[in-house]
CSV table of C-alpha atoms in Angstrom, one decimal:
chain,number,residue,atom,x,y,z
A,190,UNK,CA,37.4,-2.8,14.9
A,191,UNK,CA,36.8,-6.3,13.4
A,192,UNK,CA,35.5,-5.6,9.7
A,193,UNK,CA,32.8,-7.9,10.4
A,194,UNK,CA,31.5,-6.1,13.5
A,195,UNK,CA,32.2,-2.2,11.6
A,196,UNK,CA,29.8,-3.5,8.8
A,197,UNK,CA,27.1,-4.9,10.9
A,198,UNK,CA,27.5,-1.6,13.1
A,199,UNK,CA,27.0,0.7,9.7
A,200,UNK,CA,24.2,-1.4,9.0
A,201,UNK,CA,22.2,-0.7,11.8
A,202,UNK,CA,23.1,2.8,12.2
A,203,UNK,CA,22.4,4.0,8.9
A,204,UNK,CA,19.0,1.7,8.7
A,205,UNK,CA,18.1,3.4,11.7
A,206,UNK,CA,18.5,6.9,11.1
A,207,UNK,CA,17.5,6.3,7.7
A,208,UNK,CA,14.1,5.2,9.0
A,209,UNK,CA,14.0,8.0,11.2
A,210,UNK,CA,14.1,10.2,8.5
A,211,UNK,CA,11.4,8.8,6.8
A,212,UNK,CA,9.1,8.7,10.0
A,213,UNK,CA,10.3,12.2,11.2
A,214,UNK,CA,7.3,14.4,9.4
A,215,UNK,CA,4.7,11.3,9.2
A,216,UNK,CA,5.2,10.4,13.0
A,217,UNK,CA,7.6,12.1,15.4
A,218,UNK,CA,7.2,15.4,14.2
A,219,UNK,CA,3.6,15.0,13.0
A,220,UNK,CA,2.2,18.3,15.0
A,221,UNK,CA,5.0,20.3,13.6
A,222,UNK,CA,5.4,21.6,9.8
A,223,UNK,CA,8.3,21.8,8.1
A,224,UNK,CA,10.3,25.4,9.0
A,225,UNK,CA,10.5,27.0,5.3
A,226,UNK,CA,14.7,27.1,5.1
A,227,UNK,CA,15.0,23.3,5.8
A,228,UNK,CA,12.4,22.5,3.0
A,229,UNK,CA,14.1,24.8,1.0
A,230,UNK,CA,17.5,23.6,1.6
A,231,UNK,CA,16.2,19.7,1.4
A,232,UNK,CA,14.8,20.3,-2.1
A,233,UNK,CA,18.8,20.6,-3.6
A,234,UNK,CA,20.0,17.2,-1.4
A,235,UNK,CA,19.9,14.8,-4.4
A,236,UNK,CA,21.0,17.0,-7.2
A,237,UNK,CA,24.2,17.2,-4.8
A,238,UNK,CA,25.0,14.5,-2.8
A,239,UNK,CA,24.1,12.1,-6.0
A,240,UNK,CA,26.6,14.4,-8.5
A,241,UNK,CA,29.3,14.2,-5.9
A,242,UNK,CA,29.2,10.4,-6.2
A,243,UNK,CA,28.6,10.3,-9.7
A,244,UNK,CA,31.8,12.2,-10.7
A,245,UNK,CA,34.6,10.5,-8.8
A,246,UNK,CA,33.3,7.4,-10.5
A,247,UNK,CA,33.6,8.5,-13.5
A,248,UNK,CA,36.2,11.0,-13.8
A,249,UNK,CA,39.7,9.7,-15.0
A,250,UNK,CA,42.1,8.8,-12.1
A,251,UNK,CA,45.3,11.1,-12.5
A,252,UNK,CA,47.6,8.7,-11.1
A,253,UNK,CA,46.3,6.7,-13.8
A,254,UNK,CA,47.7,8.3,-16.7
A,255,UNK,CA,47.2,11.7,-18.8
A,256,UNK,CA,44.6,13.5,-17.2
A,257,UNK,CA,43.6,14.9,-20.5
A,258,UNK,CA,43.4,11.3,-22.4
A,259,UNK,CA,39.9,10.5,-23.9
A,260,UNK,CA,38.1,8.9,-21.2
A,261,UNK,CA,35.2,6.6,-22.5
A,262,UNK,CA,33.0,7.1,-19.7
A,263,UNK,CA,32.9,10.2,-19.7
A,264,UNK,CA,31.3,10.5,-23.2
A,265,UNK,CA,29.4,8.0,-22.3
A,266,UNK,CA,28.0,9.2,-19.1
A,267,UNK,CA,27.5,12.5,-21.6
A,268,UNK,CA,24.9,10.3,-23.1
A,269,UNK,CA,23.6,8.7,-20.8
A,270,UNK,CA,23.0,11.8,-19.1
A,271,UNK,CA,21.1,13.4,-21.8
A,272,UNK,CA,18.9,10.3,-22.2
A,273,UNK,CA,18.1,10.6,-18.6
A,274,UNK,CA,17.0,13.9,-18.9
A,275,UNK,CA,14.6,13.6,-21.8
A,276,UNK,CA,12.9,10.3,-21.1
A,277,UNK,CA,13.3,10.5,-18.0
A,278,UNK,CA,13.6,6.3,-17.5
A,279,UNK,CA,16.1,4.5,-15.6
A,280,UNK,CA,16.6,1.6,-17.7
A,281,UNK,CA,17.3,3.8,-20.7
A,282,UNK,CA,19.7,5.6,-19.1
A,283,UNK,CA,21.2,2.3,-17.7
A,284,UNK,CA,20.9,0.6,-21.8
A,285,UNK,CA,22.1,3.5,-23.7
A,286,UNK,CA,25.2,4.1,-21.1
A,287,UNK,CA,26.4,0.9,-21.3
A,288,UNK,CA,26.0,0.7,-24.6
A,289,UNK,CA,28.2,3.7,-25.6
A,290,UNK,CA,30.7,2.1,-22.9
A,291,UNK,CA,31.2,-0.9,-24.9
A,292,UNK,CA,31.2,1.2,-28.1
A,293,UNK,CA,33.4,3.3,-27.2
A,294,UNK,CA,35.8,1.2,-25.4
A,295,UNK,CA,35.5,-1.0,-28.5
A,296,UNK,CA,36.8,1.9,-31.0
A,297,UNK,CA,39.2,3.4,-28.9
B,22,UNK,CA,-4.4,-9.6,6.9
B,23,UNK,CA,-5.8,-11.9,3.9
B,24,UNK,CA,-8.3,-9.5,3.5
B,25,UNK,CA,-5.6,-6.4,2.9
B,26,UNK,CA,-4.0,-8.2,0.3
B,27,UNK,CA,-7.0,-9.2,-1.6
B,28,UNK,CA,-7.6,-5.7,-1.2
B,29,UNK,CA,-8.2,-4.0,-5.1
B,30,UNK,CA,-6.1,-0.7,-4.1
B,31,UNK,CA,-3.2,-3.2,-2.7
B,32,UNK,CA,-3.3,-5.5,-5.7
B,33,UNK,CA,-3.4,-1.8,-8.0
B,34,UNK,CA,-0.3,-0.4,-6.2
B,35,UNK,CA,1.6,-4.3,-6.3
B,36,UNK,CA,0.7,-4.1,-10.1
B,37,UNK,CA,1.7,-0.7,-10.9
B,38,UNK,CA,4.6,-1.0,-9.2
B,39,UNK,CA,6.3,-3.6,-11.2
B,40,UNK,CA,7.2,-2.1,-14.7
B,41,UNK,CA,9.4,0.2,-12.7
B,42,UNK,CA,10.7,-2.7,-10.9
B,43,UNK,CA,12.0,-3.9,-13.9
B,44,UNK,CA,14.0,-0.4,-14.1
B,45,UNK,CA,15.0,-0.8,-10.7
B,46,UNK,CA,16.8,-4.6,-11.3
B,47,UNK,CA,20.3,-3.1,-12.8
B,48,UNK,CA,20.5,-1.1,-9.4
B,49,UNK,CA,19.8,-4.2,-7.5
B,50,UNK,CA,22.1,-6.2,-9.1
B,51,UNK,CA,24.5,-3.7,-8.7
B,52,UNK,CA,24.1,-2.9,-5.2
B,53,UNK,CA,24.5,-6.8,-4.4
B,54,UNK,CA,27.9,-6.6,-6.6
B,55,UNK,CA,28.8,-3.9,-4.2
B,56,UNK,CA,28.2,-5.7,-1.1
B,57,UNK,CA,30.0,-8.5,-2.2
B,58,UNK,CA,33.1,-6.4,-2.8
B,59,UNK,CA,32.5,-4.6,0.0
B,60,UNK,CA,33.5,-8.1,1.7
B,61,UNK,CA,30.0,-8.7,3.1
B,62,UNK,CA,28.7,-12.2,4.0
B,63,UNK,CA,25.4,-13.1,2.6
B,64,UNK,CA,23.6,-12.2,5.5
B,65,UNK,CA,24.8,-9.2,5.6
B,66,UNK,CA,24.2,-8.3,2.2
B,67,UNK,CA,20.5,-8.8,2.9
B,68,UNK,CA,21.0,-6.9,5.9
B,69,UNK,CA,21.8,-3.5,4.1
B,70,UNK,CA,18.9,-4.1,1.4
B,71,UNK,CA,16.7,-5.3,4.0
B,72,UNK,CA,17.6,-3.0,6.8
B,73,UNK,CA,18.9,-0.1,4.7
B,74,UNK,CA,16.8,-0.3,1.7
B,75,UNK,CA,18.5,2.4,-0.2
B,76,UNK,CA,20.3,1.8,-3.0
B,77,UNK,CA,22.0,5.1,-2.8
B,78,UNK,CA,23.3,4.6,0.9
B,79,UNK,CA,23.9,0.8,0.0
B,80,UNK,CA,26.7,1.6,-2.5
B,81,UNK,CA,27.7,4.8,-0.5
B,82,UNK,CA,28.3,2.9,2.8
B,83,UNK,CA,30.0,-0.4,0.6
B,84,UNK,CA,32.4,1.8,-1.0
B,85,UNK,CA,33.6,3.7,2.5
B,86,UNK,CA,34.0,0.5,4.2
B,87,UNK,CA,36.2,-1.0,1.0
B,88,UNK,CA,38.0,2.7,1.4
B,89,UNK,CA,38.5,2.3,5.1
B,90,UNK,CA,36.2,5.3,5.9
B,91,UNK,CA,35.7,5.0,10.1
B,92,UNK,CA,32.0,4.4,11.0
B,93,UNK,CA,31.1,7.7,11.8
B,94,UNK,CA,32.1,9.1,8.6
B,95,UNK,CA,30.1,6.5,6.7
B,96,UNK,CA,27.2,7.2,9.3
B,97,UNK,CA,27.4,10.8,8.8
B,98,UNK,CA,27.7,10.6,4.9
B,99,UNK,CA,24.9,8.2,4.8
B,100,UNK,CA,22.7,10.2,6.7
B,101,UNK,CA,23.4,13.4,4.8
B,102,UNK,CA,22.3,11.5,1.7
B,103,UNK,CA,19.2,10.4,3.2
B,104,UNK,CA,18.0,14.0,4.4
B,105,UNK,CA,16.0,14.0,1.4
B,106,UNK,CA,13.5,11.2,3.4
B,107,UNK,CA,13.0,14.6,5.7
B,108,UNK,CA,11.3,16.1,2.3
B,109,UNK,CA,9.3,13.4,1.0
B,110,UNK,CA,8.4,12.5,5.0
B,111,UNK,CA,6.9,16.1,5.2
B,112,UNK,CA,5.2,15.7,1.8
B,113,UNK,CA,3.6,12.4,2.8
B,114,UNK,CA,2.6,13.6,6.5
B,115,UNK,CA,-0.9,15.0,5.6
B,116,UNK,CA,-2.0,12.5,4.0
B,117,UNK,CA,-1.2,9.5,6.7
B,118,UNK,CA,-2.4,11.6,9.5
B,119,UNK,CA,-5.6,10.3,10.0
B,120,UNK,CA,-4.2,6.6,9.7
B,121,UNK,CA,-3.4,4.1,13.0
B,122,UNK,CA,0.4,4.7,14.3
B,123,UNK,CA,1.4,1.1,12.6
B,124,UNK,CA,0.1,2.3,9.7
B,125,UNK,CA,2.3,5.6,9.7
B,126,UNK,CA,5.3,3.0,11.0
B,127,UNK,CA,4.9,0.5,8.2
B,128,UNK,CA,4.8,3.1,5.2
B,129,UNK,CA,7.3,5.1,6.8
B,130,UNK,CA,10.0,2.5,6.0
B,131,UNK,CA,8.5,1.8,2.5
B,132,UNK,CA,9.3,5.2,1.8
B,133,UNK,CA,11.7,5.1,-1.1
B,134,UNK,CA,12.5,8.0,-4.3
B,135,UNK,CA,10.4,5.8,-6.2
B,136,UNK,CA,7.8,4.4,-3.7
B,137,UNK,CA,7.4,8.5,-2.9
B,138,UNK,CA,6.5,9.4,-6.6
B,139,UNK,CA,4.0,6.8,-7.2
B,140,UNK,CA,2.1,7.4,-3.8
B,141,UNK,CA,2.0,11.3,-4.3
B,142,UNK,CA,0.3,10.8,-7.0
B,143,UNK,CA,-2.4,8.8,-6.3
B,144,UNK,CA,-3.2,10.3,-2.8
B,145,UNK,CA,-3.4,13.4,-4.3
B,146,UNK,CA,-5.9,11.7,-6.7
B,147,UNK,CA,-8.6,10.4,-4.1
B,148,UNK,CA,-10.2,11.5,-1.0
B,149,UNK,CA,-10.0,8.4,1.1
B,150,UNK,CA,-6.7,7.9,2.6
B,151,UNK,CA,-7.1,4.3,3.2
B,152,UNK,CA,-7.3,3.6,-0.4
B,153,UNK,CA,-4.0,5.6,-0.3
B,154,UNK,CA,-2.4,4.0,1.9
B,155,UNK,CA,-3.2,0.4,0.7
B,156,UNK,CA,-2.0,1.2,-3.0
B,157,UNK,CA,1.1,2.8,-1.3
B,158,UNK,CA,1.5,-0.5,0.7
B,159,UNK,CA,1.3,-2.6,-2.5
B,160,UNK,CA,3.5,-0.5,-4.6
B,161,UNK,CA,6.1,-0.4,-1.5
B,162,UNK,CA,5.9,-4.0,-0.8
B,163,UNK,CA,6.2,-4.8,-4.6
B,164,UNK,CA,9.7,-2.8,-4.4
B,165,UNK,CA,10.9,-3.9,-1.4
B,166,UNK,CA,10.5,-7.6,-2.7
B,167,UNK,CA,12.2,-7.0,-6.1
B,168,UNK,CA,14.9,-5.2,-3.9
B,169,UNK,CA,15.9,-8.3,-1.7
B,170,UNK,CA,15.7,-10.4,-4.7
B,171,UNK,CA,17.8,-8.1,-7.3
B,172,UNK,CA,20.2,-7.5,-4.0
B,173,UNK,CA,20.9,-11.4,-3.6
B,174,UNK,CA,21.2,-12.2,-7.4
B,175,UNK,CA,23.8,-9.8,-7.5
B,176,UNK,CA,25.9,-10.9,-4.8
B,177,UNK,CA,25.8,-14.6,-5.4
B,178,UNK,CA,26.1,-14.2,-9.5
B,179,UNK,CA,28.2,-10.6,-9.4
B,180,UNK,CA,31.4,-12.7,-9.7
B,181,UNK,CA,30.5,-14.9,-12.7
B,182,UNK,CA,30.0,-11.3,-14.4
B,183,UNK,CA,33.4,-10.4,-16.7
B,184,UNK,CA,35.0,-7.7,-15.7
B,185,UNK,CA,35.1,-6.9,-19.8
B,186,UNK,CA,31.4,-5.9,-19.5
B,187,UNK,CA,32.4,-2.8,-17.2
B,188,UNK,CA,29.6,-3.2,-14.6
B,189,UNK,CA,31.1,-1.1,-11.9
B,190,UNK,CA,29.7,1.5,-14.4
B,191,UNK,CA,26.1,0.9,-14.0
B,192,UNK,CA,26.2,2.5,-10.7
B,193,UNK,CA,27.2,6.1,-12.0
B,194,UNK,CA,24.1,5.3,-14.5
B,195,UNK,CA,22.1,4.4,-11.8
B,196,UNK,CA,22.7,7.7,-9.9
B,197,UNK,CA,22.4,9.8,-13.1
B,198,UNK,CA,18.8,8.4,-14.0
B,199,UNK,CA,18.2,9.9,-10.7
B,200,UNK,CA,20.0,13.0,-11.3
B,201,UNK,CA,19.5,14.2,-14.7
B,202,UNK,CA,15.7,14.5,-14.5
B,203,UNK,CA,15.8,16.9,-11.5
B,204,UNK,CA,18.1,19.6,-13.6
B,205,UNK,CA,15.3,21.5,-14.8
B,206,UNK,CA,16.2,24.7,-13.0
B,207,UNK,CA,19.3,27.2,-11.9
B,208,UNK,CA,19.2,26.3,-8.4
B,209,UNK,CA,19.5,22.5,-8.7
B,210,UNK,CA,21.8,22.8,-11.7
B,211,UNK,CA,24.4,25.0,-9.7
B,212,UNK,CA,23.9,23.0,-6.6
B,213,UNK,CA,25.1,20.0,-9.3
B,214,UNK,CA,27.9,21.7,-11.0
B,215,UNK,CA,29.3,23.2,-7.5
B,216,UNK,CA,29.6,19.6,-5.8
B,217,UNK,CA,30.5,18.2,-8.7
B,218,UNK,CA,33.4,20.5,-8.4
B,219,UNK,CA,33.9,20.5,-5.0
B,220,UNK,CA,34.3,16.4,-4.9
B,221,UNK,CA,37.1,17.0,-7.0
B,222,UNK,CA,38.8,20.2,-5.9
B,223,UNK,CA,38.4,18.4,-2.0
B,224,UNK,CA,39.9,14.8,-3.2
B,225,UNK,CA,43.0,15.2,-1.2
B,226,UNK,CA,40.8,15.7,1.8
B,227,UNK,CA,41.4,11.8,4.3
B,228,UNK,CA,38.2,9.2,5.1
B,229,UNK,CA,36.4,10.2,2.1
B,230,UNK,CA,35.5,13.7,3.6
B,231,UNK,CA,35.2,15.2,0.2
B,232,UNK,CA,31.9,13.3,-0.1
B,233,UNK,CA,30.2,14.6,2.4
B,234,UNK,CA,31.5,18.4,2.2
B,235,UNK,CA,31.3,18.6,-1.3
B,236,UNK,CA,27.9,17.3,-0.6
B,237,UNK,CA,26.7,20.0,2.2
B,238,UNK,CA,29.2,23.0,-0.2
B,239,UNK,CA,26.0,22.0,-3.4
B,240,UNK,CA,23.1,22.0,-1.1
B,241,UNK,CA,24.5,25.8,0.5
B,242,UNK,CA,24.8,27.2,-2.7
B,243,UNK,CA,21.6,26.0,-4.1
B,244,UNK,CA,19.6,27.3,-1.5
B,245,UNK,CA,21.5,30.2,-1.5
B,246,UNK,CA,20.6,30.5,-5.2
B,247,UNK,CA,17.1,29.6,-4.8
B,248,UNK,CA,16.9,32.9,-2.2
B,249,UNK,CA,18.3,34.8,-4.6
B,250,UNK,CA,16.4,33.9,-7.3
B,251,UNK,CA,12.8,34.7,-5.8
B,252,UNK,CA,14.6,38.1,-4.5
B,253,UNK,CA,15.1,39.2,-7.4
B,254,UNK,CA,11.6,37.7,-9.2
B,255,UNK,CA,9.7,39.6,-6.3
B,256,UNK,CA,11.7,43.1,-7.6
């Protein structure tokens, strides 16, 4: 497929059902409540889905080298991590991590 | 029209909206990166933000199509990571019933993580769901706005960025402020730690397939953990 026509395709399709999700509960389903195991289940979607993107990008390639060499962002996503979880602010997180980044990167 | 915007609940929402804005520009800017090396054209850089308008599945879908993921993967993917709307949809739905259908249709694709947590709030604050819905308008719309500008700054001005500054790594950040927050109890925590695993132990695994399994391997054993943890409160 031409790589213009796959994006433009991907686009549309996850727009759409992305905005189907959002209307499913408020409009298509509006007579129906939510059955109990799917709200349950629903409730752990962005602790996962967001961690398995999170780690790939910042665990160490092994075909890059030693897969126990110092890896700077991991320490710093350490941090970043923990600044999350106490202030609870995205442009903390986004300051501090990028700070220790260039720290660390600096140093090592 | 006029008369909505002048509105005071609007203008509150468009107001409140903006210091988390601010928060929100890093993502932007990173997301229009992301697009750009995802060998978008302008227009359809604004396409995602506009049409998508999830940072999340923005950077998810760029990053399949760079990896040469087919489009039902990165469909599929995609719409795993956007199950969570189904949660904050059902959360919202009492609240917009007794509004028009374009009402309901409009806020329905305003609904965003952080559109969701401001408007929760405030409906569950006042009784009149129409000054609901006009403060969730304003916050939505102030969002949406910041999102298309953010999105385009980053894809015309990503490439002037130096590659020394390590910006490919505010997307991890981005994900974590997300993240971090929600780890509060065992459930979510070994839902975390399990696909965190799993994206790993599954790597080898063609199309970026690890994604979405390591993805659907968390949520199973949270819930699964979440059952056992009221079984054994109730004993």
């Amino acid at each position: 497929m031409d790589a213009t026509l796959k994006l433009w395709v991907v686009i549309l399709a996850v727009g759409l059902l992305n905005y189907l999700s959002r209307l499913s509960f408020i409009a298509v389903f509006a007579r129906r409540s939510m059955p109990p195991l799917l709200g349950r289940a629903l409730q752990y979607v962005p602790a996962a889905m967001l961690t398995a993107l999170i780690v790939p990008m910042i665990a160490a390639d092994p075909a890059a080298g030693h897969a126990m060499a110092f890896n700077p962002k991991v320490a710093a996503a350490a941090i970043a991590g923990l600044v999350a979880f106490f202030t609870r602010s995205s442009l903390w997180t986004i300051g501090t991590g990028m700070a220790a980044l260039w720290l660390l990167q600096a140093v090592s | 029209m006029r008369r909505l915007l002048a509105s005071p609940d609007f203008r509150a929402g468009f107001v409140g909206m903006l210091p988390a804005c601010v928060g929100l520009v890093p993502f932007g800017l990173v997301c229009g990166v992301g697009a750009a090396s995802a060998g978008a054209s302008w227009l359809a850089a604004l396409g995602m933000s506009a049409f998508i308008f999830s940072g999340a599945a923005q950077i998810l879908a760029g990053q399949m199509l760079a990896g040469g993921a087919p489009v039902a993967v990165i469909v599929l993917t995609c719409f795993v990571l956007g199950l969570r709307f189904l949660m904050y949809s059902a959360a919202m739905a009492p609240h917009l019933k007794a509004l028009p259908g374009r009402w309901q249709q409009a806020l329905a694709f305003l609904l965003t993580d952080q559109a969701f947590a401001t408007a929760i709030r405030r409906f569950n604050a006042t009784d009149d769901p129409r000054s609901g819905a006009q403060h969730f308008l304003g916050a939505g719309m102030a969002l949406y706005l910041c999102w298309q500008v953010t999105n385009m700054i980053g894809f015309f001005a990503g490439n002037v960025i130096p590659a020394a500054w390590s910006l490919e790594f505010a997307v991890p950040l981005c994900f974590l402020a997300l993240v971090a927050p929600l780890l509060r109890d065992m459930p979510t925590v070994l839902a975390a730690v399990v696909a965190g695993m799993a994206v790993v132990a599954l790597g080898g695994l063609p199309m970026k397939l690890n994604l979405i399994a390591a993805g659907v391997i968390g949520i199973v054993v949270g819930t699964i953990a979440d059952l056992a943890r009221e079984r054994w409160m109730r004993r």
